[in-house]
Short mmCIF file of C-alpha atoms and ligand atoms in Angstrom, two decimals:
data_model
loop_
_atom_site.label_atom_id
_atom_site.label_comp_id
_atom_site.label_asym_id
_atom_site.label_seq_id
_atom_site.Cartn_x
_atom_site.Cartn_y
_atom_site.Cartn_z
CA UNK A 1336 -57.48 -8.20 33.85
CA UNK A 1337 -56.56 -4.64 34.79
CA UNK A 1338 -54.10 -4.41 31.90
CA UNK A 1339 -55.26 -3.08 28.54
CA UNK A 1340 -55.44 -5.70 25.90
CA UNK A 1341 -53.77 -3.61 23.17
CA UNK A 1342 -52.67 -0.08 22.69
CA UNK A 1343 -55.63 2.31 21.99
CA UNK A 1344 -54.12 3.44 18.75
CA UNK A 1345 -54.35 -0.01 17.34
CA UNK A 1346 -57.21 -0.83 14.94
CA UNK A 1347 -57.99 -4.00 13.08
CA UNK A 1348 -60.24 -4.23 10.02
CA UNK A 1349 -63.15 -6.75 9.81
CA UNK A 1350 -61.90 -9.88 8.47
CA UNK A 1351 -58.44 -9.62 9.86
CA UNK A 1352 -56.76 -12.94 9.95
CA UNK A 1353 -55.63 -13.74 13.49
CA UNK A 1354 -53.51 -16.80 13.54
CA UNK A 1355 -50.75 -18.90 14.56
CA UNK A 1356 -47.93 -20.55 12.50
CA UNK A 1357 -45.97 -23.72 12.39
CA UNK A 1358 -43.68 -25.50 9.92
CA UNK A 1359 -43.77 -29.25 8.97
CA UNK A 1360 -40.22 -30.28 9.88
CA UNK A 1361 -40.62 -28.45 13.22
CA UNK A 1362 -43.76 -30.25 14.36
CA UNK A 1363 -44.74 -33.46 12.31
CA UNK A 1364 -42.16 -36.07 13.14
CA UNK A 1365 -42.97 -39.41 11.47
CA UNK A 1366 -39.98 -38.92 9.16
CA UNK A 1367 -40.00 -42.49 8.07
CA UNK A 1368 -43.81 -43.01 7.87
CA UNK A 1369 -46.32 -42.53 5.02
CA UNK A 1370 -43.88 -42.89 2.25
CA UNK A 1371 -41.89 -39.67 3.09
CA UNK A 1372 -38.52 -39.28 1.65
CA UNK A 1373 -35.52 -37.85 3.41
CA UNK A 1374 -34.99 -34.04 3.47
CA UNK A 1375 -31.89 -32.00 4.03
CA UNK A 1376 -32.95 -31.49 7.56
CA UNK A 1377 -32.96 -35.16 8.31
CA UNK A 1378 -29.52 -35.39 7.06
CA UNK A 1379 -28.15 -32.29 8.69
CA UNK A 1380 -29.77 -32.84 12.16
CA UNK A 1381 -28.49 -36.39 12.22
CA UNK A 1382 -24.79 -35.21 11.76
CA UNK A 1383 -23.33 -34.88 15.27
CA UNK A 1384 -22.74 -31.37 16.52
CA UNK A 1385 -24.99 -29.59 14.14
CA UNK A 1386 -27.87 -28.94 16.66
CA UNK A 1387 -28.05 -28.30 20.33
CA UNK A 1388 -27.97 -31.58 22.28
CA UNK A 1389 -27.93 -33.28 18.75
CA UNK A 1390 -31.72 -32.86 18.63
CA UNK A 1391 -33.58 -33.74 15.42
CA UNK A 1392 -37.09 -33.65 14.12
CA UNK A 1393 -37.55 -37.45 14.06
CA UNK A 1394 -40.50 -37.16 16.61
CA UNK A 1395 -40.84 -33.43 17.15
CA UNK A 1396 -44.39 -32.75 18.39
CA UNK A 1397 -45.60 -36.03 16.90
CA UNK A 1398 -48.16 -33.89 14.94
CA UNK A 1399 -48.38 -36.28 12.21
CA UNK A 1400 -50.35 -38.67 14.61
CA UNK A 1401 -51.81 -35.91 16.79
CA UNK A 1402 -52.98 -33.46 14.34
CA UNK A 1403 -56.70 -33.89 15.06
CA UNK A 1404 -56.33 -33.15 18.92
CA UNK A 1405 -53.82 -30.26 18.01
CA UNK A 1406 -56.57 -28.70 15.68
CA UNK A 1407 -59.07 -29.36 18.46
CA UNK A 1408 -56.94 -27.41 20.89
CA UNK A 1409 -56.48 -24.58 18.36
CA UNK A 1410 -60.19 -24.35 17.96
CA UNK A 1411 -60.73 -24.41 21.73
CA UNK A 1412 -58.26 -21.60 21.89
CA UNK A 1413 -60.40 -19.53 19.53
CA UNK A 1414 -57.69 -19.23 16.78
CA UNK A 1415 -59.41 -18.55 13.52
CA UNK A 1416 -56.41 -18.87 11.03
CA UNK A 1417 -53.40 -21.36 10.90
CA UNK A 1418 -50.29 -21.09 8.84
CA UNK A 1419 -48.79 -24.49 8.23
CA UNK A 1420 -46.16 -25.72 5.76
CA UNK A 1421 -46.16 -28.85 3.63
CA UNK A 1422 -43.20 -31.15 3.76
CA UNK A 1423 -42.02 -31.42 0.14
CA UNK A 1424 -40.41 -34.88 0.70
CA UNK A 1425 -43.68 -36.25 2.22
CA UNK A 1426 -45.48 -35.20 -0.86
CA UNK A 1427 -42.79 -35.83 -3.49
CA UNK A 1428 -40.22 -38.19 -1.77
CA UNK A 1429 -37.37 -37.49 -4.15
CA UNK A 1430 -38.45 -34.06 -5.39
CA UNK A 1431 -39.43 -35.35 -8.91
CA UNK A 1432 -42.01 -37.56 -10.22
CA UNK A 1433 -45.72 -38.04 -9.19
CA UNK A 1434 -46.93 -37.01 -5.76
CA UNK A 1435 -46.92 -39.70 -3.02
CA UNK A 1436 -50.70 -40.55 -2.40
CA UNK A 1437 -50.17 -41.06 1.41
CA UNK A 1438 -48.67 -37.60 1.68
CA UNK A 1439 -51.59 -36.09 -0.33
CA UNK A 1440 -54.05 -38.05 1.87
CA UNK A 1441 -52.33 -36.78 5.04
CA UNK A 1442 -52.46 -33.06 3.94
CA UNK A 1443 -55.94 -33.32 2.57
CA UNK A 1444 -57.24 -34.64 5.87
CA UNK A 1445 -55.23 -32.05 7.75
CA UNK A 1446 -56.61 -29.04 5.61
CA UNK A 1447 -60.08 -30.55 5.60
CA UNK A 1448 -59.70 -30.72 9.47
CA UNK A 1449 -58.94 -27.21 9.75
CA UNK A 1450 -61.92 -26.22 7.68
CA UNK A 1451 -64.16 -28.51 9.58
CA UNK A 1452 -63.18 -26.76 12.86
CA UNK A 1453 -63.64 -23.25 11.42
CA UNK A 1454 -59.98 -22.73 10.97
CA UNK A 1455 -58.76 -21.08 7.86
CA UNK A 1456 -55.58 -22.56 6.64
CA UNK A 1457 -52.74 -20.57 5.05
CA UNK A 1458 -50.30 -23.07 3.33
CA UNK A 1459 -46.52 -22.56 2.81
CA UNK A 1460 -45.16 -24.79 0.04
CA UNK A 1461 -41.51 -24.69 1.27
CA UNK A 1462 -40.19 -24.00 4.79
CA UNK A 1463 -36.52 -25.20 4.42
CA UNK A 1464 -37.01 -28.99 4.03
CA UNK A 1465 -35.63 -29.72 0.55
CA UNK A 1466 -35.78 -33.29 -0.51
CA UNK A 1467 -32.39 -34.80 -0.01
CA UNK A 1468 -32.30 -36.31 -3.49
CA UNK A 1469 -32.44 -32.78 -4.92
CA UNK A 1470 -29.68 -31.71 -2.65
CA UNK A 1471 -27.64 -34.72 -3.98
CA UNK A 1472 -28.16 -33.01 -7.50
CA UNK A 1473 -26.83 -29.77 -6.34
CA UNK A 1474 -29.56 -28.33 -4.16
CA UNK A 1475 -30.42 -24.57 -4.20
CA UNK A 1476 -27.16 -23.46 -5.72
CA UNK A 1477 -28.20 -25.52 -8.82
CA UNK A 1478 -30.61 -23.78 -11.15
CA UNK A 1479 -32.64 -26.92 -11.85
CA UNK A 1480 -33.85 -27.02 -8.33
CA UNK A 1481 -35.99 -24.03 -9.09
CA UNK A 1482 -37.66 -25.77 -11.83
CA UNK A 1483 -38.31 -28.84 -9.74
CA UNK A 1484 -39.98 -26.49 -7.24
CA UNK A 1485 -42.21 -25.10 -10.00
CA UNK A 1486 -43.26 -28.77 -11.00
CA UNK A 1487 -43.89 -29.51 -7.34
CA UNK A 1488 -45.98 -26.37 -6.98
CA UNK A 1489 -48.11 -27.31 -9.91
CA UNK A 1490 -48.79 -30.89 -8.59
CA UNK A 1491 -49.78 -29.45 -5.17
CA UNK A 1492 -52.04 -26.95 -6.78
CA UNK A 1493 -53.76 -29.98 -8.57
CA UNK A 1494 -53.95 -32.15 -5.43
CA UNK A 1495 -54.63 -29.60 -2.49
CA UNK A 1496 -55.25 -26.34 -4.19
CA UNK A 1497 -59.04 -26.59 -3.52
CA UNK A 1498 -58.55 -26.65 0.33
CA UNK A 1499 -56.96 -23.25 0.91
CA UNK A 1500 -57.26 -19.85 -0.54
CA UNK A 1501 -53.95 -18.37 0.56
CA UNK A 1502 -50.68 -19.95 -0.48
CA UNK A 1503 -47.09 -18.93 0.41
CA UNK A 1504 -44.47 -20.13 -2.07
CA UNK A 1505 -41.41 -19.94 0.09
CA UNK A 1506 -40.59 -19.09 3.80
CA UNK A 1507 -37.57 -16.73 4.18
CA UNK A 1508 -35.25 -17.38 1.29
CA UNK A 1509 -32.86 -15.39 3.31
CA UNK A 1510 -32.46 -18.11 5.91
CA UNK A 1511 -32.57 -20.90 3.27
CA UNK A 1512 -29.86 -19.36 1.35
CA UNK A 1513 -27.53 -17.58 3.88
CA UNK A 1514 -28.00 -19.57 7.09
CA UNK A 1515 -27.90 -22.75 5.06
CA UNK A 1516 -24.96 -21.92 2.57
CA UNK A 1517 -23.00 -19.08 4.14
CA UNK A 1518 -23.18 -19.26 7.95
CA UNK A 1519 -23.46 -23.06 8.02
CA UNK A 1520 -25.75 -23.04 10.88
CA UNK A 1521 -28.78 -24.63 9.08
CA UNK A 1522 -29.14 -27.36 6.50
CA UNK A 1523 -27.25 -28.23 4.11
CA UNK A 1524 -24.64 -26.52 6.40
CA UNK A 1525 -22.29 -24.93 3.86
CA UNK A 1526 -20.08 -21.93 4.49
CA UNK A 1527 -19.52 -20.52 1.00
CA UNK A 1528 -20.96 -17.10 -0.06
CA UNK A 1529 -20.84 -18.02 -3.70
CA UNK A 1530 -23.20 -20.91 -2.98
CA UNK A 1531 -25.36 -18.75 -0.76
CA UNK A 1532 -25.84 -16.08 -3.46
CA UNK A 1533 -26.58 -18.72 -6.09
CA UNK A 1534 -29.06 -20.28 -3.75
CA UNK A 1535 -30.70 -16.97 -3.13
CA UNK A 1536 -31.22 -16.31 -6.74
CA UNK A 1537 -32.67 -19.76 -7.37
CA UNK A 1538 -34.92 -19.61 -4.37
CA UNK A 1539 -36.35 -16.35 -5.89
CA UNK A 1540 -36.75 -17.98 -9.36
CA UNK A 1541 -38.44 -20.90 -7.68
CA UNK A 1542 -40.98 -18.56 -6.07
CA UNK A 1543 -41.86 -17.08 -9.57
CA UNK A 1544 -42.06 -20.38 -11.26
CA UNK A 1545 -44.30 -21.79 -8.48
CA UNK A 1546 -46.49 -18.83 -8.58
CA UNK A 1547 -47.02 -19.16 -12.25
CA UNK A 1548 -47.64 -22.82 -12.04
CA UNK A 1549 -50.15 -22.42 -9.17
CA UNK A 1550 -51.95 -19.54 -10.71
CA UNK A 1551 -52.49 -21.36 -13.98
CA UNK A 1552 -54.16 -24.34 -12.18
CA UNK A 1553 -55.99 -22.50 -9.40
CA UNK A 1554 -56.75 -18.89 -10.81
CA UNK A 1555 -58.90 -18.11 -7.62
CA UNK A 1556 -56.15 -18.55 -5.08
CA UNK A 1557 -53.98 -15.83 -3.55
CA UNK A 1558 -50.23 -16.17 -3.72
CA UNK A 1559 -47.20 -14.53 -2.21
CA UNK A 1560 -43.85 -15.00 -0.79
CA UNK A 1561 -42.75 -14.50 2.89
CA UNK A 1562 -39.56 -12.69 3.57
CA UNK A 1563 -37.91 -12.14 6.87
CA UNK A 1564 -37.30 -8.41 7.25
CA UNK A 1565 -35.07 -7.15 9.96
CA UNK A 1566 -35.09 -3.49 11.20
CA UNK A 1567 -31.67 -2.09 10.82
CA UNK A 1568 -30.53 0.97 12.77
CA UNK A 1569 -26.99 2.61 12.52
CA UNK A 1570 -25.01 2.31 15.77
CA UNK A 1571 -24.13 5.98 15.46
CA UNK A 1572 -24.57 8.94 12.95
CA UNK A 1573 -21.07 8.35 11.54
CA UNK A 1574 -20.68 7.78 7.82
CA UNK A 1575 -19.10 4.43 8.36
CA UNK A 1576 -22.05 3.14 10.46
CA UNK A 1577 -24.53 4.51 7.87
CA UNK A 1578 -22.66 2.67 5.25
CA UNK A 1579 -22.50 -0.64 7.12
CA UNK A 1580 -26.25 -0.38 7.70
CA UNK A 1581 -26.87 0.15 4.06
CA UNK A 1582 -24.66 -2.81 3.33
CA UNK A 1583 -26.60 -5.18 5.63
CA UNK A 1584 -29.89 -3.97 4.17
CA UNK A 1585 -28.59 -4.72 0.74
CA UNK A 1586 -27.52 -8.28 1.57
CA UNK A 1587 -30.21 -9.33 3.99
CA UNK A 1588 -33.44 -7.39 3.07
CA UNK A 1589 -33.11 -5.83 -0.30
CA UNK A 1590 -31.59 -8.85 -1.99
CA UNK A 1591 -35.06 -10.50 -1.59
CA UNK A 1592 -37.36 -7.46 -1.76
CA UNK A 1593 -36.12 -5.77 -4.92
CA UNK A 1594 -36.29 -8.52 -7.22
CA UNK A 1595 -39.85 -9.57 -6.21
CA UNK A 1596 -41.36 -6.06 -5.83
CA UNK A 1597 -39.20 -3.97 -8.21
CA UNK A 1598 -38.14 -6.45 -10.80
CA UNK A 1599 -34.28 -5.94 -10.36
CA UNK A 1600 -31.54 -6.56 -7.74
CA UNK A 1601 -30.69 -3.13 -6.16
CA UNK A 1602 -27.31 -1.65 -7.15
CA UNK A 1603 -26.08 -1.99 -3.61
CA UNK A 1604 -26.68 -5.71 -3.70
CA UNK A 1605 -24.96 -6.05 -7.01
CA UNK A 1606 -22.09 -4.04 -5.59
CA UNK A 1607 -21.81 -6.47 -2.76
CA UNK A 1608 -22.36 -9.73 -4.64
CA UNK A 1609 -21.39 -9.02 -8.29
CA UNK A 1610 -18.17 -10.96 -7.43
CA UNK A 1611 -20.39 -14.01 -7.18
CA UNK A 1612 -22.17 -13.41 -10.32
CA UNK A 1613 -25.12 -11.40 -9.29
CA UNK A 1614 -26.40 -8.84 -11.96
CA UNK A 1615 -29.31 -6.53 -11.83
CA UNK A 1616 -31.42 -8.07 -14.41
CA UNK A 1617 -29.47 -10.62 -16.25
CA UNK A 1618 -29.56 -8.53 -19.43
CA UNK A 1619 -26.94 -9.73 -21.78
CA UNK A 1620 -26.04 -12.82 -19.78
CA UNK A 1621 -24.48 -15.85 -21.26
CA UNK A 1622 -25.43 -19.42 -20.84
CA UNK A 1623 -24.09 -20.52 -17.44
CA UNK A 1624 -24.46 -17.09 -15.85
CA UNK A 1625 -26.19 -16.97 -12.47
CA UNK A 1626 -28.95 -14.35 -13.48
CA UNK A 1627 -30.55 -15.19 -16.91
CA UNK A 1628 -32.43 -12.90 -19.21
CA UNK A 1629 -36.10 -13.17 -18.20
CA UNK A 1630 -35.64 -14.42 -14.64
CA UNK A 1631 -36.45 -11.12 -13.04
CA UNK A 1632 -39.68 -11.01 -15.04
CA UNK A 1633 -40.60 -14.55 -13.63
CA UNK A 1634 -39.47 -13.43 -10.09
CA UNK A 1635 -41.48 -10.07 -10.18
CA UNK A 1636 -44.75 -11.51 -11.64
CA UNK A 1637 -47.30 -9.83 -9.32
CA UNK A 1638 -48.57 -11.82 -6.42
CA UNK A 1639 -51.58 -11.19 -4.30
CA UNK A 1640 -50.03 -10.35 -0.83
CA UNK A 1641 -46.72 -9.90 0.63
CA UNK A 1642 -45.68 -12.06 3.70
CA UNK A 1643 -43.55 -10.38 6.34
CA UNK A 1644 -41.84 -12.37 9.10
CA UNK A 1645 -40.13 -10.08 11.76
CA UNK A 1646 -38.14 -10.89 14.79
CA UNK A 1647 -35.00 -8.79 14.93
CA UNK A 1648 -34.05 -5.20 15.40
CA UNK A 1649 -30.42 -4.74 14.78
CA UNK A 1650 -27.94 -2.16 15.49
CA UNK A 1651 -25.24 -2.07 12.68
CA UNK A 1652 -21.69 -0.77 13.28
CA UNK A 1653 -18.81 -0.48 10.87
CA UNK A 1654 -16.42 -2.56 12.90
CA UNK A 1655 -15.18 -5.32 10.77
CA UNK A 1656 -16.89 -8.82 11.14
CA UNK A 1657 -14.77 -11.86 10.95
CA UNK A 1658 -14.44 -11.59 7.08
CA UNK A 1659 -14.06 -7.89 7.01
CA UNK A 1660 -17.60 -7.07 6.43
CA UNK A 1661 -19.51 -4.90 8.77
CA UNK A 1662 -20.95 -6.38 11.94
CA UNK A 1663 -24.26 -6.14 13.77
CA UNK A 1664 -25.73 -6.80 17.16
CA UNK A 1665 -29.21 -6.92 18.50
CA UNK A 1666 -30.71 -3.69 19.89
CA UNK A 1667 -31.26 -3.59 23.53
CA UNK A 1668 -30.86 -7.29 24.12
CA UNK A 1669 -33.81 -8.41 26.29
CA UNK A 1670 -33.74 -11.57 28.26
CA UNK A 1671 -35.31 -13.84 25.67
CA UNK A 1672 -33.33 -17.04 24.99
CA UNK A 1673 -32.02 -15.56 21.57
CA UNK A 1674 -31.10 -12.11 23.25
CA UNK A 1675 -33.71 -10.51 21.06
CA UNK A 1676 -34.96 -7.13 21.84
CA UNK A 1677 -38.58 -6.14 22.76
CA UNK A 1678 -38.95 -3.15 20.43
CA UNK A 1679 -42.31 -3.24 18.73
CA UNK A 1680 -41.81 0.01 16.93
CA UNK A 1681 -39.40 -2.02 14.70
CA UNK A 1682 -42.27 -4.11 13.31
CA UNK A 1683 -44.38 -0.91 12.57
CA UNK A 1684 -41.27 0.47 10.80
CA UNK A 1685 -40.76 -2.64 8.65
CA UNK A 1686 -44.51 -2.75 7.59
CA UNK A 1687 -44.61 1.00 7.01
CA UNK A 1688 -41.39 0.69 4.87
CA UNK A 1689 -42.53 -2.32 2.77
CA UNK A 1690 -45.78 -0.43 1.96
CA UNK A 1691 -44.15 2.76 1.15
CA UNK A 1692 -41.00 1.43 -0.72
CA UNK A 1693 -42.12 -1.72 -2.14
CA UNK A 1694 -45.68 -2.82 -2.68
CA UNK A 1695 -49.30 -1.71 -2.27
CA UNK A 1696 -50.23 -5.40 -2.01
CA UNK A 1697 -51.93 -6.39 1.20
CA UNK A 1698 -49.43 -7.44 3.84
CA UNK A 1699 -49.57 -10.36 6.29
CA UNK A 1700 -47.35 -10.71 9.19
CA UNK A 1701 -46.83 -14.38 8.67
CA UNK A 1702 -44.53 -14.85 11.76
CA UNK A 1703 -43.61 -12.95 14.86
CA UNK A 1704 -42.86 -14.24 18.30
CA UNK A 1705 -40.21 -14.76 20.97
CA UNK A 1706 -38.68 -17.49 22.91
CA UNK A 1707 -38.16 -18.04 26.57
CA UNK A 1708 -37.19 -20.92 28.93
CA UNK A 1709 -40.83 -21.63 29.87
CA UNK A 1710 -41.66 -24.18 32.49
CA UNK A 1711 -44.57 -25.86 33.99
CA UNK A 1712 -45.06 -24.54 37.65
CA UNK A 1713 -46.21 -26.65 40.56
CA UNK A 1714 -49.86 -25.81 39.81
CA UNK A 1715 -49.37 -27.35 36.34
CA UNK A 1716 -49.54 -23.74 34.74
CA UNK A 1717 -47.11 -22.15 32.35
CA UNK A 1718 -46.86 -18.44 33.20
CA UNK A 1719 -45.13 -16.33 30.50
CA UNK A 1720 -45.88 -12.81 31.28
CA UNK A 1721 -42.83 -11.67 29.20
CA UNK A 1722 -44.34 -13.22 26.00
CA UNK A 1723 -47.61 -11.55 26.81
CA UNK A 1724 -45.82 -8.28 27.06
CA UNK A 1725 -43.97 -8.98 23.83
CA UNK A 1726 -47.15 -10.06 21.93
CA UNK A 1727 -49.12 -7.01 23.26
CA UNK A 1728 -46.52 -4.69 22.13
CA UNK A 1729 -45.92 -6.17 18.66
CA UNK A 1730 -49.61 -6.72 17.86
CA UNK A 1731 -50.29 -3.12 19.06
CA UNK A 1732 -47.57 -2.00 16.56
CA UNK A 1733 -49.36 -3.85 13.74
CA UNK A 1734 -52.70 -2.13 14.68
CA UNK A 1735 -50.96 1.29 14.72
CA UNK A 1736 -49.50 0.61 11.19
CA UNK A 1737 -52.99 -0.24 10.10
CA UNK A 1738 -54.40 3.10 11.78
CA UNK A 1739 -51.77 4.93 9.80
CA UNK A 1740 -52.94 3.59 6.59
CA UNK A 1741 -50.79 0.41 6.08
CA UNK A 1742 -52.86 -2.41 4.54
CA UNK A 1743 -52.15 -5.23 6.88
CA UNK A 1744 -54.60 -8.19 6.66
CA UNK A 1745 -53.22 -10.71 9.25
CA UNK A 1746 -51.08 -11.57 12.08
CA UNK A 1747 -49.70 -15.03 12.72
CA UNK A 1748 -47.92 -15.74 16.04
CA UNK A 1749 -44.82 -17.95 15.87
CA UNK A 1750 -45.65 -20.47 17.10
CA UNK A 1751 -48.80 -22.46 17.93
CA UNK A 1752 -46.77 -24.81 20.10
CA UNK A 1753 -43.19 -25.39 21.18
CA UNK A 1754 -41.33 -27.20 18.47
CA UNK A 1755 -38.08 -28.07 16.84
CA UNK A 1756 -36.21 -24.82 16.61
CA UNK A 1757 -33.82 -25.94 13.90
CA UNK A 1758 -30.20 -25.69 15.03
CA UNK A 1759 -31.40 -24.84 18.57
CA UNK A 1760 -33.21 -28.03 18.83
CA UNK A 1761 -35.87 -28.18 21.59
CA UNK A 1762 -34.01 -25.77 23.81
CA UNK A 1763 -35.81 -22.80 22.41
CA UNK A 1764 -39.73 -22.53 23.26
CA UNK A 1765 -41.43 -20.32 20.91
CA UNK A 1766 -45.05 -21.82 21.45
CA UNK A 1767 -48.24 -20.33 22.87
CA UNK A 1768 -48.72 -23.90 23.88
CA UNK A 1769 -46.25 -25.70 26.04
CA UNK A 1770 -45.13 -29.23 24.73
CA UNK A 1771 -43.91 -31.68 27.31
CA UNK A 1772 -41.84 -33.88 24.86
CA UNK A 1773 -41.57 -36.86 27.07
CA UNK A 1774 -45.32 -37.41 27.14
CA UNK A 1775 -46.46 -35.16 24.19
CA UNK A 1776 -48.75 -33.34 26.55
CA UNK A 1777 -49.84 -29.93 25.36
CA UNK A 1778 -50.41 -27.25 28.14
CA UNK A 1779 -51.61 -23.76 26.81
CA UNK A 1780 -49.32 -21.08 28.30
CA UNK A 1781 -51.01 -17.95 29.74
CA UNK A 1782 -50.08 -16.29 26.48
CA UNK A 1783 -52.36 -18.63 24.66
CA UNK A 1784 -55.27 -17.49 26.87
CA UNK A 1785 -54.17 -13.88 26.43
CA UNK A 1786 -54.10 -14.24 22.63
CA UNK A 1787 -57.58 -16.01 22.66
CA UNK A 1788 -58.96 -13.02 24.63
CA UNK A 1789 -57.32 -10.41 22.41
CA UNK A 1790 -58.52 -12.05 19.17
CA UNK A 1791 -62.12 -12.08 20.80
CA UNK A 1792 -61.78 -8.49 21.89
CA UNK A 1793 -60.68 -7.33 18.41
CA UNK A 1794 -62.93 -9.42 16.32
CA UNK A 1795 -66.55 -8.21 15.31
CA UNK A 1796 -68.18 -11.13 17.13
CA UNK A 1797 -66.81 -9.65 20.43
CA UNK A 1798 -69.30 -6.90 20.15
CA UNK A 1799 -72.17 -9.19 20.76
CA UNK A 1800 -70.54 -11.91 22.82
CA UNK A 1801 -68.05 -10.20 25.09
CA UNK A 1802 -65.46 -12.56 26.73
CA UNK A 1803 -63.75 -12.26 30.12
CA UNK A 1804 -60.63 -10.33 29.68
CA UNK A 1805 -57.37 -11.71 31.01
CA UNK A 1806 -55.72 -15.09 31.30
CA UNK A 1807 -58.07 -17.68 32.85
CA UNK A 1808 -55.40 -20.28 33.70
C1 LIG B 116 -38.06 -18.09 11.61
O1 LIG B 116 -36.83 -17.91 11.48
C2 LIG B 116 -38.50 -19.39 11.13
O2 LIG B 116 -39.34 -19.20 9.81
C3 LIG B 116 -39.08 -20.32 11.88
O3 LIG B 116 -39.12 -21.70 11.39
C4 LIG B 116 -38.39 -20.31 13.25
O4 LIG B 116 -38.81 -21.26 14.04
C5 LIG B 116 -38.58 -18.91 13.74
O5 LIG B 116 -38.37 -17.87 12.93
C6 LIG B 116 -37.84 -18.68 15.07
O6 LIG B 116 -36.53 -18.66 14.88
O7 LIG B 116 -28.14 -16.17 15.89
O8 LIG B 116 -29.83 -14.85 16.80
O9 LIG B 116 -30.09 -15.29 14.48
C7 LIG B 116 -36.16 -16.79 11.91
C8 LIG B 116 -34.76 -16.85 11.74
C9 LIG B 116 -33.05 -18.26 12.29
C10 LIG B 116 -33.84 -16.65 13.97
C11 LIG B 116 -32.29 -18.97 13.42
C12 LIG B 116 -32.96 -17.38 15.00
C13 LIG B 116 -30.82 -18.19 15.28
C14 LIG B 116 -30.37 -17.33 16.29
N1 LIG B 116 -34.15 -17.58 12.85
N2 LIG B 116 -31.78 -17.85 14.18
S1 LIG B 116 -29.71 -15.76 15.79
#
């Protein structure tokens, strides 16, 4: 290929974790098999009108039955690391009580299957699929759910903790809290900011309780939380736009970063959500107050790495949103199916910010990717040059951050294969591998071959065994 693999300023340390990511409900299917209990995503996606085409995850990629060939394909594509999530309700069908042996068996086989193929698993304990029974008891807006999660984490540590070194407690509490309880576009589908803020705090508390429970049982493992971090830019230099940007930062980024890495909610976040009971530290709180004394100590107990998911670069302007709050739009909308921009410098800015302002822990980009309406051409190939451009830019940005001194240890492309994109159903294809859902055929897109070659070119082994550059499809 005449095009350079990555920018020349990008460097990657030995041992850098090159990977792909998925999540349980988005790929597994088999929702009524192996003793799995229902989750809020089963309930939500089966309500008419909640997802595009009324799609649901009943079958998804049928990964529950096809995991061996999926891992074979991953190994063939030379992908060294795999971030996957566990279905809480497959492991603990009602969110309380002992683990379901069939669920444990499935995940032990899956994780051992990764290791057998030379693929290093990175495991997320919670990627949005709360057991429905816990929702029926109040869900994330209820404090006890955080304690149920701590118990679950301890049981998982005992049952599976020997099979992976890196564990992520919670994926994107921002989406679980706000998309699920304020915007109403994700399970459980509420539109109530008070519930969303309570959910946010309890998701953070759940992270802290899980970290402690896991650490006690598996002292050698590495633990962290993954936050989605957008890059926010004021639409103009006006004071109003600067204020609006600070507001969005406070309620989308800082609400999750400050408690974990600084041990208190930011003043700007408290200013926005004090009306829903959020306080900086819970000092002096009474029984029944949202933030309790000691919560922030649990939430900010040191982890071993920080997970960063990044997709969006936003332009914030002061014009009132529907509820009188500031509004935002995407920067330079590109023709991806979500209208997302291709602005890799935003990822570099986010990584640089987290390292400069929040933590010296190693960072992992636990998700980054883009969706297009990919299709199989008459030759049976899936050509996705825009995804290759996107990945080249964003991966280069990671390498440039590393060159500048930011300690980034891994990059996981979202996603290994096309899958159930939540409220967007199967309409949005994020995969490096195309999935023909009718036949469950997997077809690596050109981007998968590009990623394979990029990994090889930027891994120590490449120096002794060079590979042919460019896509081979
Ligand atoms: C992540 O969410 C998730 O962790 C992952 O499961 C998901 O598949 C992936 O990224 C891709 O979305 O109105 O423009 O916001 C990121 C947050 C939530 C972004 C849903 C897209 C809907 C479109 N995603 N959101 S938009």
